[in-house]
């Protein structure tokens, strides 16, 4: 099968991991894949410094927001031209499109060429951008999203709440399939030895609590720090490690220093994704203090693959991944007392942590690998191609 994969992203961070993992697995399954994007075939997990220095990011920050939104719409002319050129050269059987805000170029090209199309949706951008950014054309954003979802012949979403959001638009939910994110269980191997790293960081013999992610205000890291203070990590011979940077990094670093927690609460900055498994191997408890309600958090799947005991909010999208009290412990969202109670239980019970981790790893192997996602995607594509012949 010949698959034309289109995306309008910088191909970095979690987006880049998702794109490259699916493309690589489809190729391993014997399919031919060509990627069409502004950044070309290459995707990568950029360092925080590289991300700050990206030419496109600098341009994006300079352009007035109304102009940027109009540029997103204008991209479709460029996108369609790139796709039509690739269609002529590559002769694909199907187009696979990663949905972006105002992006309908793949639908446009599919209609013109008569090719089937799968739309992958990771976020309802008309909602996300209203929550976290200022949208200058909110009505156009919502209408455009509705039209795109309505026109797509098949949609893959990463969570059950996201499927419901699309259904709320009035879109036929029979054409929408939930396929949560995956991970690579060979790379995220629970047998990795973290003893040398723990010694280097002065964490030997401690129960290590960990978090991986971009540090943003909505992750509630400051509230987690307050809970960790109440618990008194030193008394429990425990320590907390934060891996990642982001908009709130410097502020949280200063807050933690001001409160005198540097001995037991450590901020290690962003670790390249290719090395992250070495650090997660240190964790005894992996914490997700907050989650976007329609996301499929990749870090949770990586924790699961590494056989870590996970503490995460009790939300429908998290339950797409974690079986409560079997492959992880869930606390009441935005409830400090619930989080504190569940965290203390995990700190104090090594046998519970081991049982949860073993079950989590089994569930990843059965349901949440990139190769499994690629197989399911290929099955959907083959069925669509068959119907067009």
XYZ file of C-alpha atoms in Angstrom:
389
model
C 0.000 0.000 0.000
C 1.260 3.490 -0.858
C 0.386 6.056 1.822
C 0.790 9.813 1.479
C 1.170 11.255 4.990
C 0.501 14.994 5.365
C 1.037 17.158 8.432
C 1.350 20.865 9.166
C 3.532 20.817 12.255
C 7.159 21.569 13.113
C 7.629 17.813 13.551
C 9.052 18.188 17.059
C 8.044 17.238 20.586
C 5.232 14.733 21.051
C 3.964 15.529 17.541
C 7.265 14.478 16.005
C 7.416 11.294 18.075
C 3.878 10.347 17.015
C 4.464 11.120 13.330
C 7.840 9.406 13.060
C 6.737 6.348 15.057
C 3.663 5.707 12.898
C 5.565 6.334 9.658
C 8.411 4.025 10.703
C 6.029 1.252 11.783
C 3.996 1.482 8.564
C 7.239 1.100 6.629
C 8.262 -1.876 8.791
C 4.929 -3.478 7.884
C 5.935 -3.244 4.227
C 3.983 -0.157 3.170
C 5.482 2.710 1.183
C 5.049 6.067 2.915
C 5.847 9.558 1.674
C 5.602 12.491 4.083
C 4.400 15.878 2.811
C 5.015 18.828 5.139
C 6.708 22.213 5.371
C 9.570 20.616 7.334
C 9.997 17.675 4.945
C 10.356 14.024 5.912
C 12.468 14.623 9.003
C 10.921 14.893 12.450
C 12.783 15.117 15.719
C 12.515 15.992 19.394
C 14.277 19.365 19.547
C 16.183 20.549 22.571
C 14.609 23.444 24.443
C 17.343 25.752 23.122
C 16.754 24.644 19.523
C 13.035 25.146 20.008
C 13.616 28.693 21.215
C 15.927 29.408 18.283
C 13.700 27.912 15.562
C 13.294 30.397 12.716
C 9.628 29.475 12.322
C 8.950 29.881 16.035
C 10.535 33.352 15.936
C 8.389 34.317 12.963
C 5.304 32.904 14.663
C 5.982 35.031 17.757
C 6.437 38.211 15.685
C 3.380 37.857 13.430
C 0.255 39.527 14.912
C -2.225 36.839 15.944
C -4.985 37.844 13.487
C -2.451 37.703 10.646
C -1.177 34.328 11.851
C -4.695 32.870 11.818
C -5.185 34.138 8.275
C -1.806 32.601 7.353
C -3.050 29.241 8.662
C -5.947 29.475 6.211
C -3.666 30.641 3.388
C -1.412 27.611 3.988
C -4.043 25.428 2.315
C -3.056 26.783 -1.116
C 0.561 25.751 -0.484
C -0.506 22.489 1.128
C -2.720 21.495 -1.763
C 0.045 22.288 -4.275
C 2.554 20.130 -2.343
C 0.040 17.294 -2.071
C -0.979 17.366 -5.731
C 2.697 17.318 -6.759
C 3.335 14.334 -4.476
C 0.208 12.559 -5.756
C 1.472 12.927 -9.327
C 4.934 11.597 -8.442
C 4.154 8.996 -5.766
C 0.787 7.663 -7.033
C -0.541 6.903 -3.519
C -3.452 4.615 -2.710
C -4.624 6.807 0.187
C -3.921 10.117 1.960
C -3.383 10.221 5.726
C -3.758 13.711 7.201
C -2.844 14.904 10.694
C -5.454 17.562 11.461
C -4.265 21.108 12.192
C -6.161 24.332 12.834
C -7.868 25.584 9.640
C -6.111 22.825 7.649
C -8.257 21.391 4.839
C -5.643 21.073 2.064
C -5.545 17.257 2.280
C -9.337 17.023 2.001
C -9.164 19.379 -0.964
C -6.448 17.280 -2.657
C -8.254 14.011 -1.897
C -11.444 15.285 -3.489
C -9.624 16.533 -6.594
C -7.656 13.296 -7.025
C -10.455 10.898 -6.060
C -8.349 9.328 -3.290
C -9.675 8.048 0.053
C -8.516 9.960 3.131
C -8.044 9.272 6.828
C -8.038 12.288 9.155
C -6.122 11.902 12.426
C -7.377 14.284 15.129
C -5.298 14.881 18.261
C -7.047 18.029 19.470
C -10.191 20.077 18.769
C -8.234 23.236 18.011
C -11.242 25.567 17.979
C -11.754 24.598 21.644
C -8.100 24.298 22.666
C -7.131 27.685 21.253
C -10.103 29.426 22.881
C -8.980 28.011 26.234
C -5.249 28.750 26.085
C -4.812 31.454 23.418
C -6.745 34.401 22.032
C -8.664 33.457 18.894
C -9.480 36.380 16.631
C -11.845 34.404 14.406
C -13.521 31.968 16.840
C -16.690 31.600 14.782
C -14.704 30.827 11.647
C -12.511 28.413 13.621
C -15.512 26.458 14.937
C -17.314 26.451 11.591
C -14.148 25.358 9.762
C -13.519 22.545 12.219
C -17.117 21.358 11.875
C -16.895 21.371 8.070
C -13.573 19.516 8.068
C -14.823 16.809 10.442
C -18.037 16.488 8.472
C -16.211 16.134 5.149
C -13.611 13.599 6.315
C -14.636 10.066 5.249
C -12.817 8.425 8.196
C -11.486 9.969 11.424
C -9.051 8.523 13.958
C -9.068 10.241 17.374
C -6.778 9.691 20.352
C -9.410 9.591 23.118
C -13.060 8.786 23.785
C -13.827 12.380 24.959
C -12.470 13.628 21.626
C -14.821 11.276 19.799
C -17.694 12.756 21.820
C -16.633 16.310 20.941
C -16.775 15.401 17.246
C -20.157 13.729 17.737
C -21.389 16.925 19.421
C -20.681 18.719 16.137
C -23.335 16.471 14.609
C -20.767 14.299 12.823
C -21.684 10.624 12.308
C -19.731 8.867 15.074
C -19.714 5.568 13.161
C -16.897 6.969 11.013
C -14.835 7.936 14.090
C -12.442 5.406 15.664
C -10.680 5.850 19.007
C -7.008 4.897 18.775
C -5.018 6.208 21.773
C -1.355 7.052 21.431
C 1.218 4.297 21.638
C 4.771 3.729 22.761
C 7.803 1.596 21.950
C 8.017 -1.161 24.597
C 11.451 -2.266 23.336
C 12.979 1.128 24.068
C 10.970 1.724 27.243
C 12.310 -1.420 28.857
C 11.664 -1.977 32.590
C 14.934 -3.928 32.830
C 16.972 -0.716 32.402
C 19.311 -0.246 35.362
C 19.037 3.226 36.898
C 21.397 2.635 39.831
C 24.321 4.620 38.369
C 22.108 7.610 37.554
C 20.488 7.517 40.995
C 23.959 7.502 42.578
C 25.058 10.412 40.380
C 21.994 12.432 41.438
C 22.246 11.506 45.111
C 18.995 9.510 45.060
C 20.314 6.114 46.166
C 17.992 4.286 48.542
C 15.190 6.807 48.118
C 11.660 6.299 46.849
C 11.747 8.439 43.725
C 8.623 10.244 42.542
C 8.781 11.580 38.986
C 7.122 13.769 36.385
C 7.967 14.183 32.691
C 6.520 16.973 30.583
C 6.484 20.578 29.500
C 6.045 22.752 32.578
C 2.968 24.881 31.983
C 0.725 26.629 34.490
C -2.163 24.220 33.913
C -0.062 21.227 34.962
C -0.616 22.391 38.570
C 3.046 21.808 39.470
C 2.992 24.537 42.127
C 0.059 22.796 43.840
C 1.917 19.482 43.654
C 4.952 21.099 45.316
C 2.706 22.272 48.170
C 1.323 18.739 48.594
C 4.844 17.281 48.595
C 5.775 19.745 51.361
C 2.792 18.616 53.437
C 3.792 14.979 52.970
C 7.364 15.741 54.147
C 9.351 13.733 51.633
C 12.446 13.603 53.829
C 10.487 11.851 56.572
C 9.442 9.178 54.057
C 12.966 8.910 52.582
C 11.549 10.065 49.244
C 12.421 12.642 46.587
C 10.594 14.241 43.642
C 12.201 14.698 40.212
C 10.770 16.933 37.463
C 12.023 16.327 33.924
C 11.170 19.041 31.411
C 11.157 22.778 30.924
C 8.656 25.193 29.459
C 6.897 28.507 30.105
C 6.725 27.951 33.883
C 10.202 26.443 34.359
C 12.068 29.472 35.738
C 9.117 30.528 37.892
C 8.793 27.036 39.416
C 12.539 26.792 39.953
C 12.483 30.078 41.881
C 9.356 29.048 43.824
C 10.934 25.733 44.843
C 14.184 27.457 45.884
C 12.326 30.098 47.882
C 10.528 27.374 49.807
C 13.803 25.557 50.530
C 12.856 22.308 48.822
C 15.896 21.855 46.575
C 17.213 18.851 48.505
C 14.100 16.719 48.018
C 12.417 18.326 44.975
C 14.686 18.463 41.928
C 14.179 20.142 38.547
C 16.512 18.540 35.993
C 15.364 20.470 32.903
C 14.459 18.983 29.544
C 16.023 15.636 28.692
C 16.240 14.610 25.002
C 13.462 12.111 24.316
C 15.972 9.543 23.057
C 17.420 9.467 26.605
C 14.264 9.890 28.682
C 13.869 6.160 29.435
C 17.115 6.214 31.458
C 15.595 8.805 33.773
C 12.117 7.271 33.997
C 13.876 4.054 35.058
C 14.691 5.855 38.358
C 11.039 6.447 39.222
C 9.142 4.388 41.771
C 5.982 6.477 41.329
C 5.212 8.425 38.142
C 2.837 11.346 38.675
C 0.553 13.147 36.240
C -1.004 15.946 38.325
C -3.223 17.224 35.506
C -4.308 16.237 31.984
C -6.097 17.961 29.122
C -9.530 16.256 29.024
C -9.332 15.120 25.381
C -5.629 14.220 25.202
C -3.885 10.844 25.161
C -0.823 11.565 27.317
C 2.217 9.894 25.785
C 4.146 10.147 29.040
C 1.592 7.944 30.808
C 2.080 5.224 28.183
C 5.845 5.493 28.566
C 5.475 5.180 32.354
C 3.302 2.103 31.799
C 5.819 0.505 29.447
C 8.536 1.033 32.087
C 6.407 -0.812 34.718
C 5.988 2.278 36.861
C 3.265 2.768 39.440
C 1.233 5.674 38.069
C -0.810 8.315 39.865
C -3.067 10.271 37.500
C -6.394 12.165 37.542
C -9.630 10.200 37.287
C -10.787 11.358 33.840
C -12.392 9.507 30.886
C -9.374 9.972 28.600
C -7.034 8.635 31.302
C -9.336 5.636 31.712
C -8.815 4.963 27.998
C -5.273 4.036 29.103
C -5.378 3.027 32.772
C -7.590 0.448 34.447
C -8.238 2.005 37.895
C -6.544 0.190 40.799
C -5.122 -2.389 38.399
C -2.676 -0.621 36.094
C -2.598 2.685 37.966
C -4.106 4.723 40.790
C -6.471 7.590 39.955
C -7.222 10.565 42.185
C -10.117 13.023 42.073
C -9.091 15.826 39.685
C -8.209 19.168 41.315
C -8.606 17.605 44.758
C -5.415 18.054 46.779
C -6.602 15.779 49.602
C -7.321 12.918 47.187
C -3.947 13.287 45.463
C -2.136 13.408 48.824
C -3.941 10.334 50.165
C -3.258 8.241 47.038
C 0.366 9.383 46.843
C 1.040 8.457 50.486
C -0.449 5.005 49.851
C 1.929 4.477 46.914
C 4.990 5.772 48.775
C 4.291 3.385 51.633
C 3.548 0.203 49.676
C 6.307 -1.217 47.460
C 4.303 -4.377 46.736
C 1.388 -2.290 45.430
C 3.750 -0.315 43.205
C 5.200 -3.510 41.754
C 1.768 -5.038 41.075
C 0.493 -1.901 39.353
C 3.629 -1.613 37.221
C 3.506 -5.215 36.024
C -0.143 -4.866 34.986
C 0.565 -1.537 33.266
C 3.341 -3.083 31.159
C 1.062 -5.985 30.129
C -1.652 -3.550 29.020
C 0.843 -1.589 26.924
C 2.014 -4.746 25.171
C -1.587 -5.773 24.460
C -3.099 -2.419 23.457
C -0.776 0.572 23.263
C 2.192 0.090 20.934
C 3.012 2.188 17.867
C 3.236 -1.000 15.841
C -0.262 -2.003 16.944
C -1.549 1.446 15.989
C 0.146 1.197 12.587
C -1.473 -2.209 11.957
C -4.930 -0.877 12.827
C -4.371 2.197 10.658
C -3.274 0.013 7.739
C -6.388 -2.175 8.166
C -8.647 0.891 8.034
C -6.796 2.182 4.966
C -6.996 -1.174 3.180
C -10.744 -1.328 3.783
C -11.236 2.184 2.399
C -9.116 1.444 -0.669
C -11.058 -1.747 -1.340
C -14.347 0.183 -1.329
C -13.066 2.606 -3.962
C -12.135 -0.160 -6.399
